[in-house]
Short mmCIF file of C-alpha atoms (C1' of nucleotides) in Angstrom, two decimals:
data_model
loop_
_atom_site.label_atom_id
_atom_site.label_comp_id
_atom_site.label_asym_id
_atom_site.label_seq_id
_atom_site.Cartn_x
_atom_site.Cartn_y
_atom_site.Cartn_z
CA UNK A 1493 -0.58 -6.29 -13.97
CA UNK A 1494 -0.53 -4.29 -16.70
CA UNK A 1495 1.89 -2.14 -18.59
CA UNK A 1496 2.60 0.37 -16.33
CA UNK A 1497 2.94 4.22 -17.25
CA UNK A 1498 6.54 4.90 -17.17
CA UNK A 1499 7.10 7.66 -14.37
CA UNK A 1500 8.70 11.63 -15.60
CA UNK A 1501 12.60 10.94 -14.15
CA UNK A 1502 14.67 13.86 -13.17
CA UNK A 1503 12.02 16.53 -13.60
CA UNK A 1504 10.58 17.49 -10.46
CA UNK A 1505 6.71 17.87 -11.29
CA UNK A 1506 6.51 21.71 -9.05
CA UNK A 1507 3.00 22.72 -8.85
CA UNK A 1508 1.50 22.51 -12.43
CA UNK A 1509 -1.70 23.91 -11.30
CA UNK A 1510 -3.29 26.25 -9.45
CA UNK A 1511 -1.88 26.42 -5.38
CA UNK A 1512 -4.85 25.99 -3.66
CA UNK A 1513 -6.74 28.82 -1.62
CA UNK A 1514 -6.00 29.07 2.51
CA UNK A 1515 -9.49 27.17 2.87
CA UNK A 1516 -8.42 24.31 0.85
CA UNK A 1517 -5.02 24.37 2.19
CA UNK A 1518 -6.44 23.72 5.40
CA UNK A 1519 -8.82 21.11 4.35
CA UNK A 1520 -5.95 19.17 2.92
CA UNK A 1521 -3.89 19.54 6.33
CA UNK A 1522 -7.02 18.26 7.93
CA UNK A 1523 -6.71 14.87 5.05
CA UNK A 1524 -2.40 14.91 6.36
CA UNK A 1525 -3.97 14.39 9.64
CA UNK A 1526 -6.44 12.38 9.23
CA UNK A 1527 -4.04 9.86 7.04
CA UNK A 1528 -1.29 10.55 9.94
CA UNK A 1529 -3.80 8.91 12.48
CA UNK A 1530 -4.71 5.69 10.23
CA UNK A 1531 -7.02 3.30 10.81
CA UNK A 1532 -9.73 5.14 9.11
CA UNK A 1533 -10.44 4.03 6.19
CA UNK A 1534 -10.26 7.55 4.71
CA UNK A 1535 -14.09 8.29 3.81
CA UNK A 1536 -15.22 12.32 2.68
CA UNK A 1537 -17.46 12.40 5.27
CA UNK A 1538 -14.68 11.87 7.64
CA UNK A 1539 -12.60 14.49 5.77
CA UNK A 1540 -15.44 16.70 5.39
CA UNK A 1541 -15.94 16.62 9.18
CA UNK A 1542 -12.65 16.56 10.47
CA UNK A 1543 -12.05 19.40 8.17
CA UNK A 1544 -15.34 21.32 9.00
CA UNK A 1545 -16.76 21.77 5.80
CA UNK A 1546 -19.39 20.45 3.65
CA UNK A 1547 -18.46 17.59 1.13
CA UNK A 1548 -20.31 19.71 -1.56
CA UNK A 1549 -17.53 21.88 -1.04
CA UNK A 1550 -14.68 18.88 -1.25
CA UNK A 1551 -16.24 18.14 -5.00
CA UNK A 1552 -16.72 21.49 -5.24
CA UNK A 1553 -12.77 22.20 -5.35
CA UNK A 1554 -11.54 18.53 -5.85
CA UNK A 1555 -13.50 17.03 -8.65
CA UNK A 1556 -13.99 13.79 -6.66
CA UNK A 1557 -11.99 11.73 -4.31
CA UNK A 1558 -8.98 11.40 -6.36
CA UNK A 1559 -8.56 14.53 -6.94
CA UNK A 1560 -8.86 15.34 -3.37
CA UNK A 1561 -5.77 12.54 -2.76
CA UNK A 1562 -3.92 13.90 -5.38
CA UNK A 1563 -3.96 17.31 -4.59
CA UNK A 1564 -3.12 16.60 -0.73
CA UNK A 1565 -0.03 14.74 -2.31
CA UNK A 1566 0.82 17.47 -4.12
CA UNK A 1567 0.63 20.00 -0.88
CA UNK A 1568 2.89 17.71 0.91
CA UNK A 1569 5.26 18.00 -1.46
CA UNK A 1570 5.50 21.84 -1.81
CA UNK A 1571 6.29 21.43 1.70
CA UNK A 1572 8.84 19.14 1.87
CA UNK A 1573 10.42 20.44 -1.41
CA UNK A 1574 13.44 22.80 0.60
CA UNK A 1575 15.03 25.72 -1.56
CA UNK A 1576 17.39 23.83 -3.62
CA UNK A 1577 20.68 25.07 -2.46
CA UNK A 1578 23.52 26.02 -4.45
CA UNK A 1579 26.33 23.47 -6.03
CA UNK A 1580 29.14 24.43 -4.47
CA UNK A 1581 31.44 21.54 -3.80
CA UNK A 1582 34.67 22.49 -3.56
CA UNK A 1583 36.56 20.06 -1.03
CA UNK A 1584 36.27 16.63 0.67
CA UNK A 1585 34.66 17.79 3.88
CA UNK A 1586 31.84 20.12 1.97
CA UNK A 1587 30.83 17.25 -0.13
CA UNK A 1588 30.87 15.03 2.85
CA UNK A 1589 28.46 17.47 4.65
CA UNK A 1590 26.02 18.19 1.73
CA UNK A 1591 25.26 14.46 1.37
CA UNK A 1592 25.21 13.65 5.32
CA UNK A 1593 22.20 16.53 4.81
CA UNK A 1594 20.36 14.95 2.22
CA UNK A 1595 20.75 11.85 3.98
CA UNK A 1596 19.84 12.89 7.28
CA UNK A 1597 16.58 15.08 5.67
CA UNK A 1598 15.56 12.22 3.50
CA UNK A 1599 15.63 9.55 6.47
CA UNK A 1600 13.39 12.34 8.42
CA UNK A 1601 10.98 12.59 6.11
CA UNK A 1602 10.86 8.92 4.93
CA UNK A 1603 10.40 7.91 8.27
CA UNK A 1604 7.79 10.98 9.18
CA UNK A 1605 4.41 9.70 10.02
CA UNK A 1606 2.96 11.52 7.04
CA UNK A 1607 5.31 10.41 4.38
CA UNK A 1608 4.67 6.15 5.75
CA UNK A 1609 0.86 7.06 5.27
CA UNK A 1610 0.58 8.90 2.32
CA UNK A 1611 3.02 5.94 0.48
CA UNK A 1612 0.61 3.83 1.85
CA UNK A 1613 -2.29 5.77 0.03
CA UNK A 1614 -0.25 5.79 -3.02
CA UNK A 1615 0.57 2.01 -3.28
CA UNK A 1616 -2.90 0.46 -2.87
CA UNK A 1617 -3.79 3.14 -5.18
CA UNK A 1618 -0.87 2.09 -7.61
CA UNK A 1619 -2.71 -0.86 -7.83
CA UNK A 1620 -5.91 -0.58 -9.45
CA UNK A 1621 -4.46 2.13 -12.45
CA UNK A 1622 -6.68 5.27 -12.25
CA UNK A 1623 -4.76 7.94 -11.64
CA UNK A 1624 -1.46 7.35 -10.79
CA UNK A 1625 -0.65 9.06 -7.59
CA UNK A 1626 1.94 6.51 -7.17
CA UNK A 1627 3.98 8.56 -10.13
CA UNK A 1628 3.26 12.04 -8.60
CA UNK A 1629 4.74 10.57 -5.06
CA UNK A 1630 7.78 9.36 -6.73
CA UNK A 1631 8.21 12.40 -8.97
CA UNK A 1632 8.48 14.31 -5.72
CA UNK A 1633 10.51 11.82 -3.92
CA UNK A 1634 12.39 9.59 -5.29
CA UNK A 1635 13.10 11.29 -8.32
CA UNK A 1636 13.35 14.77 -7.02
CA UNK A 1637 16.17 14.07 -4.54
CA UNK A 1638 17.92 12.00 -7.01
CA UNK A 1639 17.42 15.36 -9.12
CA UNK A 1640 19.19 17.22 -6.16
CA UNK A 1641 21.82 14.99 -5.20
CA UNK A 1642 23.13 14.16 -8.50
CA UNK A 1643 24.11 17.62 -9.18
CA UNK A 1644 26.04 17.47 -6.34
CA UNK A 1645 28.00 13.69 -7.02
CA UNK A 1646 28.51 15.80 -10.28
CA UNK A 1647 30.51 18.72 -8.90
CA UNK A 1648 32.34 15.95 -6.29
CA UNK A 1649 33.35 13.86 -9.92
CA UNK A 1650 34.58 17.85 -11.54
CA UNK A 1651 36.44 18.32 -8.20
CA UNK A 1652 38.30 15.16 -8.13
CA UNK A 1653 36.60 14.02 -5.04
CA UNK A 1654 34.49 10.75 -6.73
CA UNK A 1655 34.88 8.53 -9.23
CA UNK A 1656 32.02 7.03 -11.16
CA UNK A 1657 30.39 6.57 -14.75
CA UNK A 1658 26.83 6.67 -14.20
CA UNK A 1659 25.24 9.43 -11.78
CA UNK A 1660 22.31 7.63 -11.75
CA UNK A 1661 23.81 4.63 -10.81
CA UNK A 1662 25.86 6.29 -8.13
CA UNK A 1663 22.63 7.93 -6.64
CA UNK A 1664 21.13 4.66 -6.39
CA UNK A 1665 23.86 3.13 -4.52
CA UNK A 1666 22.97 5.86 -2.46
CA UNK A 1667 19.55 5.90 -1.64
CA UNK A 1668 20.16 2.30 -1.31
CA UNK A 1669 23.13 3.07 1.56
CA UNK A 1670 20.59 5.54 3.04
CA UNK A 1671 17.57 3.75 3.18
CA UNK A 1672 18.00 -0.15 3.17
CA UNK A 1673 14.98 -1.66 4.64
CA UNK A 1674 14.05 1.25 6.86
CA UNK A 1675 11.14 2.37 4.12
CA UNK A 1676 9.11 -1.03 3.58
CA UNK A 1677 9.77 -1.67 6.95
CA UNK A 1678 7.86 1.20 8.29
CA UNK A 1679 5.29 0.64 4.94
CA UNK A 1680 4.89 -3.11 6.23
CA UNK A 1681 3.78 -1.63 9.85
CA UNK A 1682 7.26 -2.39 11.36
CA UNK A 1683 7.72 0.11 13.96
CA UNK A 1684 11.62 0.97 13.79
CA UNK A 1685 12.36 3.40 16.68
CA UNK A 1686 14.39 6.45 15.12
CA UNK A 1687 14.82 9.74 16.90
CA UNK A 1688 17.14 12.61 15.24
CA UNK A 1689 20.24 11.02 16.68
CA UNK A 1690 19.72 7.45 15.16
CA UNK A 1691 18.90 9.67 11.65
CA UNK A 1692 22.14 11.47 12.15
CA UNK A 1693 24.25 8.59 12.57
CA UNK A 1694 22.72 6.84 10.15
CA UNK A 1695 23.15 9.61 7.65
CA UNK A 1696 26.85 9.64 8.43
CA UNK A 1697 27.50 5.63 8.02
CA UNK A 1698 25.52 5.83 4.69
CA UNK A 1699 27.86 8.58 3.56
CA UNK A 1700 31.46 7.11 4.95
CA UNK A 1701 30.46 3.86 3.05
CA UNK A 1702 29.07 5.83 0.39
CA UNK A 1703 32.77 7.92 0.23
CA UNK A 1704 34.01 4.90 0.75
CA UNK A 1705 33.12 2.88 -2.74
CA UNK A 1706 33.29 6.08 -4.93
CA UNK A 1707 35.51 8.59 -2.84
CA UNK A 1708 38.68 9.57 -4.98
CA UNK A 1709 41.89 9.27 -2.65
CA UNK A 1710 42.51 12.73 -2.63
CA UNK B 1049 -0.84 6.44 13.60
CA UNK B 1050 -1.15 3.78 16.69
CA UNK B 1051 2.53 2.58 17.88
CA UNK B 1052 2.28 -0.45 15.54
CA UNK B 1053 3.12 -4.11 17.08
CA UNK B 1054 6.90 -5.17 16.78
CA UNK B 1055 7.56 -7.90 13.91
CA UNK B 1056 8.67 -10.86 15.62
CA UNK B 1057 12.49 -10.72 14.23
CA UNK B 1058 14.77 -13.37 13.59
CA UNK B 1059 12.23 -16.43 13.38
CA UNK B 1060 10.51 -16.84 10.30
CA UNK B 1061 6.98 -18.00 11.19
CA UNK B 1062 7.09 -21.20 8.70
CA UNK B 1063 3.42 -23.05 9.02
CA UNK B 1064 2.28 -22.35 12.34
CA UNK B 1065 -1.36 -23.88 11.40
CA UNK B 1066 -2.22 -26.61 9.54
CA UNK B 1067 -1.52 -26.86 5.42
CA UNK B 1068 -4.67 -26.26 3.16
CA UNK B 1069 -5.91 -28.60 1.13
CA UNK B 1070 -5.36 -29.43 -2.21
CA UNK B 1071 -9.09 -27.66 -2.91
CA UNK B 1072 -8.29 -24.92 -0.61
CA UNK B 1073 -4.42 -24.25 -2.26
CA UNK B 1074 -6.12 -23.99 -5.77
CA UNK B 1075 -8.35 -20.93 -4.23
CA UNK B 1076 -5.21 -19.70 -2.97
CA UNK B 1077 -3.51 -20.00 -6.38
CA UNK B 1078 -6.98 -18.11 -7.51
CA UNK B 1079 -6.05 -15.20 -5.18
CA UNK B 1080 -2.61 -15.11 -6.24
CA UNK B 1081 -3.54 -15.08 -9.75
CA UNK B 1082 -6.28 -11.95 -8.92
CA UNK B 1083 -4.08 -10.55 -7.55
CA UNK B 1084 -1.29 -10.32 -10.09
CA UNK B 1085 -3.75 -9.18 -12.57
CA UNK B 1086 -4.51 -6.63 -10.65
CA UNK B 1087 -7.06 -4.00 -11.22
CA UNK B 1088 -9.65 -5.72 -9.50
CA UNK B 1089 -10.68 -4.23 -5.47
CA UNK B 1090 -10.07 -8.12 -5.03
CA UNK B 1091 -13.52 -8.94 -3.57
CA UNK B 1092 -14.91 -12.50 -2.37
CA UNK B 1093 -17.16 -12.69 -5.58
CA UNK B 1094 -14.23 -12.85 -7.71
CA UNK B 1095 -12.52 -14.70 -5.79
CA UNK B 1096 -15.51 -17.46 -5.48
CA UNK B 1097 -16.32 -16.74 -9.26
CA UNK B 1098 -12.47 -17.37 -10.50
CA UNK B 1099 -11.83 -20.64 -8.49
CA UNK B 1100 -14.98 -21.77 -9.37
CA UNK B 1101 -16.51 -22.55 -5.66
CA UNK B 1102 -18.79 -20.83 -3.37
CA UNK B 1103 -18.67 -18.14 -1.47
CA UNK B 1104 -19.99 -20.04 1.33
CA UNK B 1105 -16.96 -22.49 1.24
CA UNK B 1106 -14.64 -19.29 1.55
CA UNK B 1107 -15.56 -18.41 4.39
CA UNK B 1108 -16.13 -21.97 5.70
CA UNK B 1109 -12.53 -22.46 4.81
CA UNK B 1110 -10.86 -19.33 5.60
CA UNK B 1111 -13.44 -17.40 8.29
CA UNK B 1112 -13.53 -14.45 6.80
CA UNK B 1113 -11.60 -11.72 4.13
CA UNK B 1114 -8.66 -11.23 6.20
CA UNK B 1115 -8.34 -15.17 6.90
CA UNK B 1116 -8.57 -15.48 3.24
CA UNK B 1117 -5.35 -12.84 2.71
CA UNK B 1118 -3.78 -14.11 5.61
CA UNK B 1119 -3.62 -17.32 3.85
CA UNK B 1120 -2.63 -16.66 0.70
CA UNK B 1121 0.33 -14.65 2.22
CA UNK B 1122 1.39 -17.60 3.89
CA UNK B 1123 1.21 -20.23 0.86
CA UNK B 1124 2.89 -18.17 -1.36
CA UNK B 1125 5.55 -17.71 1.37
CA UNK B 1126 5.42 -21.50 1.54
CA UNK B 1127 6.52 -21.20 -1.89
CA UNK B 1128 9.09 -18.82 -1.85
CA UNK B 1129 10.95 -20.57 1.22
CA UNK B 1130 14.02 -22.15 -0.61
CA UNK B 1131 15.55 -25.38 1.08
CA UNK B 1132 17.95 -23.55 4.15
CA UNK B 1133 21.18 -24.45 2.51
CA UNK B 1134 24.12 -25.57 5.08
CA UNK B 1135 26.56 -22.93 5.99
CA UNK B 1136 30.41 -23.77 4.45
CA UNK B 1137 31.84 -20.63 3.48
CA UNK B 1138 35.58 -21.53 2.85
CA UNK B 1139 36.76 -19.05 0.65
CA UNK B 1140 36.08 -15.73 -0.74
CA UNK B 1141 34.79 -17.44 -4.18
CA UNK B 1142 32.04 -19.23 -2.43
CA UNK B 1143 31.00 -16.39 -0.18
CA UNK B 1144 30.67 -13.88 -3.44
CA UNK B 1145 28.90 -16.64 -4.96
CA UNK B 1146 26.80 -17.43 -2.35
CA UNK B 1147 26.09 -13.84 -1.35
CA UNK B 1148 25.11 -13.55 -5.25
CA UNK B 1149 22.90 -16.32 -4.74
CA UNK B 1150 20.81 -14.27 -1.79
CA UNK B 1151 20.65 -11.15 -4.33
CA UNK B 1152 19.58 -12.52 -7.34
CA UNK B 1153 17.08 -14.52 -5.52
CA UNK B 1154 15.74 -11.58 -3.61
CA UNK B 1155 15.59 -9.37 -6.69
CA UNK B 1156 14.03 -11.96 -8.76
CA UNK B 1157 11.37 -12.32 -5.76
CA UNK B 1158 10.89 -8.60 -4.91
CA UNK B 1159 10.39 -7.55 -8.85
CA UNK B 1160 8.04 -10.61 -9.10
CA UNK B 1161 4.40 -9.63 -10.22
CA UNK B 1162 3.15 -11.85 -7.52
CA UNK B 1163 5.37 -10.14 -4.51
CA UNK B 1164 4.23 -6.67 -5.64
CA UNK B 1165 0.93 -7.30 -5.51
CA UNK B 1166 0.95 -9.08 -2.26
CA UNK B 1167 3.14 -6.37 -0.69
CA UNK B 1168 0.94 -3.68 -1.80
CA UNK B 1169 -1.95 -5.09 -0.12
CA UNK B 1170 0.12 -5.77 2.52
CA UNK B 1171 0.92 -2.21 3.14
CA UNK B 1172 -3.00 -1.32 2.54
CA UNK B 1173 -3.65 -3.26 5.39
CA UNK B 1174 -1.36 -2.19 7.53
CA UNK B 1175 -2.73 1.06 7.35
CA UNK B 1176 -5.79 0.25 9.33
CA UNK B 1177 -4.77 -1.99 11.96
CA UNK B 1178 -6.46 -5.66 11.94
CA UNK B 1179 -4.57 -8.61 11.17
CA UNK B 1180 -1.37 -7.44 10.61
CA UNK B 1181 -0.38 -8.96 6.90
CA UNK B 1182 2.22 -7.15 7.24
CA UNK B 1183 3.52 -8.55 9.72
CA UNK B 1184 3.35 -11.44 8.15
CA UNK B 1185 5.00 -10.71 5.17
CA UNK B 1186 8.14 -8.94 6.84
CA UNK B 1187 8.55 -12.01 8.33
CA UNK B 1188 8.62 -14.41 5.57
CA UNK B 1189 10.49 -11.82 3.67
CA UNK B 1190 12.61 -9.05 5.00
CA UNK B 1191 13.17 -11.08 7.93
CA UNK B 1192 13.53 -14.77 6.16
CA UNK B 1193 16.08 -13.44 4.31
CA UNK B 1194 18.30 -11.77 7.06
CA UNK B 1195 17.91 -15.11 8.66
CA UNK B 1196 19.28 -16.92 6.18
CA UNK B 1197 22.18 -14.57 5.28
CA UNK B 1198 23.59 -13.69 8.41
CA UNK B 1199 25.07 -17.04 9.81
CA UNK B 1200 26.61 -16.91 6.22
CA UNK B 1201 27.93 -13.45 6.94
CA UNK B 1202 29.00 -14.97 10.09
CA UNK B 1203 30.77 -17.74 8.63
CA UNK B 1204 32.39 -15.38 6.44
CA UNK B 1205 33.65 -13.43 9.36
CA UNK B 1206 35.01 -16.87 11.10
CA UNK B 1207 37.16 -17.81 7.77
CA UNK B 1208 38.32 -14.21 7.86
CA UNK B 1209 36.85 -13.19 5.05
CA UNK B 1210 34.86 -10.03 6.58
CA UNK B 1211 35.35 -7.84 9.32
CA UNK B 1212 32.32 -6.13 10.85
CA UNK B 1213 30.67 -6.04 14.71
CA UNK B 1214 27.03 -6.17 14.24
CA UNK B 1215 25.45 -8.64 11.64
CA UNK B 1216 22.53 -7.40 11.66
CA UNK B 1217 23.91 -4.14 10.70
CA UNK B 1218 26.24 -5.53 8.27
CA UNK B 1219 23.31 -7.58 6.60
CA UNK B 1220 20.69 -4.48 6.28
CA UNK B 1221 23.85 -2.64 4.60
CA UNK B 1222 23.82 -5.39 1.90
CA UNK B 1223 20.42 -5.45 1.94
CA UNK B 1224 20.32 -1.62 0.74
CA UNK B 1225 22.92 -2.12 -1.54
CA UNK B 1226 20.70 -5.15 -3.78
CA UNK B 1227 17.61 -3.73 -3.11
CA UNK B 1228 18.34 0.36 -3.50
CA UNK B 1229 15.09 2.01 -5.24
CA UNK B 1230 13.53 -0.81 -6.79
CA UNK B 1231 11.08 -2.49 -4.42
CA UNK B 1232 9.58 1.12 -3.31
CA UNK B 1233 10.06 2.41 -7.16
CA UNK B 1234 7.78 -0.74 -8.19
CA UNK B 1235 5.07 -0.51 -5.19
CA UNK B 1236 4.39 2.64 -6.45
CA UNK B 1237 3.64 1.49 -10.11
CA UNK B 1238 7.07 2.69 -11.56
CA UNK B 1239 7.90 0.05 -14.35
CA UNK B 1240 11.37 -0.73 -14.24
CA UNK B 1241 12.64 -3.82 -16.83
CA UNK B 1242 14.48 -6.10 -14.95
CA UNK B 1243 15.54 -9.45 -16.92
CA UNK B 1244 17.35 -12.03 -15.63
CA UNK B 1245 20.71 -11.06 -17.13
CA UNK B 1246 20.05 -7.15 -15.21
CA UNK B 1247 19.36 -9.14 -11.90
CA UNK B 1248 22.05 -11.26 -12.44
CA UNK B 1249 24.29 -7.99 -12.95
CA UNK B 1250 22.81 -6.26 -10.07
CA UNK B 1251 23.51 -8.96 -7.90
CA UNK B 1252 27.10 -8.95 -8.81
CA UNK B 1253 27.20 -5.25 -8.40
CA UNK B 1254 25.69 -5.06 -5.20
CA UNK B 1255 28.12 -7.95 -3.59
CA UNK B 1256 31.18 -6.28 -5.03
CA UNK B 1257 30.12 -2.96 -3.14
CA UNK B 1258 29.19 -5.45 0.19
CA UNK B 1259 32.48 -7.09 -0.48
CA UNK B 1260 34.58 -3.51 -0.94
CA UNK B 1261 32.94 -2.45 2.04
CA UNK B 1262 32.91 -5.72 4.58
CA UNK B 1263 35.72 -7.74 2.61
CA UNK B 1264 38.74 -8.57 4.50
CA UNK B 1265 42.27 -7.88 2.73
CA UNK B 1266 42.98 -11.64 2.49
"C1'" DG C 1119 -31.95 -47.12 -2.37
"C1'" DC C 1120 -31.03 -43.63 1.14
"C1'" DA C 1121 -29.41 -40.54 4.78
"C1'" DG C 1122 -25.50 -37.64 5.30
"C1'" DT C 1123 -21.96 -34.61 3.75
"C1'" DA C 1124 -19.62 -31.47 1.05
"C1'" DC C 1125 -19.94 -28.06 -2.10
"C1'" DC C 1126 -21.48 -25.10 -6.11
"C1'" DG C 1127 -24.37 -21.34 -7.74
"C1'" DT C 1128 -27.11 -17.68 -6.59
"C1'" DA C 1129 -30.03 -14.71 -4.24
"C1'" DC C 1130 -30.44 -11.66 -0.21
"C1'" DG C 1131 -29.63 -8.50 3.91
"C1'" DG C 1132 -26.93 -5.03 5.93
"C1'" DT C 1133 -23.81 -1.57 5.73
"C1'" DA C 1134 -20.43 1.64 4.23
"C1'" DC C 1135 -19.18 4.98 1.19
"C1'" DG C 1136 -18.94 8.03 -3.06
"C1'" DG C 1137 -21.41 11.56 -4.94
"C1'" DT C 1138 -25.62 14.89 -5.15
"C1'" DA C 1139 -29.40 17.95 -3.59
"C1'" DC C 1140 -31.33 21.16 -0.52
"C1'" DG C 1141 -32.11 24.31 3.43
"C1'" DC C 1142 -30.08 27.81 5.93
"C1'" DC C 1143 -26.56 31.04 7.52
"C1'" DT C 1144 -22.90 34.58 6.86
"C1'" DC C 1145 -20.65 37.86 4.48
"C1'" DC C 1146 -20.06 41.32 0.94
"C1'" DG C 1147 -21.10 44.80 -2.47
"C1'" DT C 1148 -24.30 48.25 -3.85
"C1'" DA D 140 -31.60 47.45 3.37
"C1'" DC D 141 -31.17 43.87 0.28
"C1'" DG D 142 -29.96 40.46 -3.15
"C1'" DG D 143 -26.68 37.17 -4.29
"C1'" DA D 144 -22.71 34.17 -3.68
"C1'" DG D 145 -20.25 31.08 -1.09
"C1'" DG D 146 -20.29 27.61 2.14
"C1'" DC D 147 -21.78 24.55 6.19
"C1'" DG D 148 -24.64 20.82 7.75
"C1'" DT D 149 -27.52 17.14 6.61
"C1'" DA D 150 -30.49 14.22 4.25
"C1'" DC D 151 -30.57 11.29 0.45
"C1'" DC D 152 -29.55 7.95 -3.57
"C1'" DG D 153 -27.13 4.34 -5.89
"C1'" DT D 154 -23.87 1.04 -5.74
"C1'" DA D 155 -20.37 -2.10 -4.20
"C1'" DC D 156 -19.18 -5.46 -1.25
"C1'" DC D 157 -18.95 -8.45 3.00
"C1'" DG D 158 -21.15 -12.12 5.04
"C1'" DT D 159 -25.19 -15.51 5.16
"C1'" DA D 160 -29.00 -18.44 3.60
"C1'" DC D 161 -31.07 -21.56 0.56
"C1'" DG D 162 -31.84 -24.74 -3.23
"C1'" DG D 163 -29.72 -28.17 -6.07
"C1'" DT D 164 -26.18 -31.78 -7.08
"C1'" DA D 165 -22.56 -35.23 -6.74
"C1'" DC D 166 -20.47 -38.57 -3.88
"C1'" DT D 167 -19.93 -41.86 0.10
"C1'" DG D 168 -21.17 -45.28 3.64
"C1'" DC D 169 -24.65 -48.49 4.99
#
DNA sequence: GCAGTACCGTACGGTACGGTACGCCTCCGT
DNA sequence: ACGGAGGCGTACCGTACCGTACGGTACTGC
């Protein structure tokens, strides 16, 4: 393995190019799909049909193939990305709300068809170097809602509602409450029934233990 | 995506077919190696070329690509399987120290070169159906490990020393609280520096959060 | 010695896929 | 009306790789 690239923390990549046209935005909701329904093995010509255009046009507005991955990870992302709300934790039951919605929203969209194959796409691309979309998928997850949530652990901390030193380290113990092994799980082909109520309750343990270790007794 | 088979839970697989030869091991120590180094779309003529042996023998040996994968999963989880140490949890210093056992191993297994590569193509696979790998490594993984800490959680619960209702529950909560972001934050080609004195920390961390959270006032 | 076996090295067929070229159609501006 | 641009469909090329076949070699049992 070699040394690799160190990924952008706490800056959320947003769009550094151009947003692509309504053609191509379609086309790339036609590569969503086709990920979403697997077992291809992801070919243009698949794209190119599924998506009813020619693959002259795909290299046309992609470059090549990874440019065609990269920018589909990229769409996803603009979508997912929600406004980011305002910081406005004032007492114990607001903070307790905001992070049971981060919670709940991250577990939907970890466990959302798309998100398990486009990961998927990303790792066994992480593998062989060229063109890290492995960075770009954590930029816009991993970092990006650590981004968003440690703004709010920071207002909880001002308000005298938590107690730690490190944000980062508090986020992590976190995502770690939130997700355990539901991600490589579902990576791994695990199939791990969750419907919204399992994602709400889950959301809400990961936060009372979460209050729990770094809540401030009032 | 096709509703993916259920991992068998619970039972680690351990050997079900007969052990490879001492020939056949040192191609499956080739693999590993190719693997690690990464790079490479890991195809049979490197594979034949690096352990020095015919293609033909490969797939005399193994059947075919995914027999060869399928059996490099297994000897390296042949590896990984530590003697199942007896249960005697007695007092609360054993059980942290035990419990800090199961971390640092994990983490020192999960940041290991060799498990990132083999989970990433792992998760490639599992992407298009056939021969679920990742099956296979959930189980000797993911699942191994629950195996192995839950009758210790159990015991722990029997001295007194923790108070919870589900241990399978309880045991995926300290499973998110060692693991957090880093396997997913590694698949994805983030490089994250993790010595043995940082694992050894982590560890410590994480079972002082289980313990804080589980842990039974004396 | 010699058949038999196991195996290495390599060459080969078949196929799948990335990327390109070309014919034709549709739409738009003048 | 007409020329051009954009784009769809398809045919095509080169290459990579899986799986197989074949020649050559070392070793074993008789």
């Amino acid at each position: 393995m070699q040394p690799a690239p160190a990924i952008s923390r706490d800056a959320p990549p947003e769009a550094p190019s151009d947003a692509p046209s309504a053609r191509q935005q379609a086309v790339l909701d036609a590569v969503l799909a086709l990920m979403v329904e697997g077992g291809d093995p992801f070919t243009m010509d698949a794209v190119a049909r599924r998506a009813s255009c020619s693959k002259e046009s795909l290299y046309k507005w992609f470059g090549d193939r990874d440019g065609l991955l990269t920018a589909t990870v990229r769409w996803q992302a603009s979508r997912v990305h929600a406004a980011r709300e305002a910081v406005d934790v004032l007492d114990a039951a607001t903070l307790r709300e905001t992070l049971q919605d981060f919670a709940a929203s991250w577990l939907a969209v970890v466990t959302s068809p798309t998100s398990v194959a486009l990961n998927r796409i990303a790792i066994g691309h992480a593998g062989s170097g060229k063109s890290n979309l492995g960075g770009i998928v954590l930029a816009n997850g991993r970092f990006a809602i650590g981004a968003r949530v440690k703004p709010v652990l920071e207002a909880g901390r001002a308000a005298g509602l938590l107690a730690f030193d490190d944000p980062e380290t508090a986020f992590r113990t976190f995502f770690g409450l939130v997700g355990r092994d539901i991600q490589i799980r579902l990576l791994l082909g695990d199939a791990i029934p969750l419907d919204a109520g399992a994602i709400r309750r889950d959301a809400a343990r990961a936060v009372a233990q979460f209050l729990a270790l770094y809540g401030q007794p009032a």
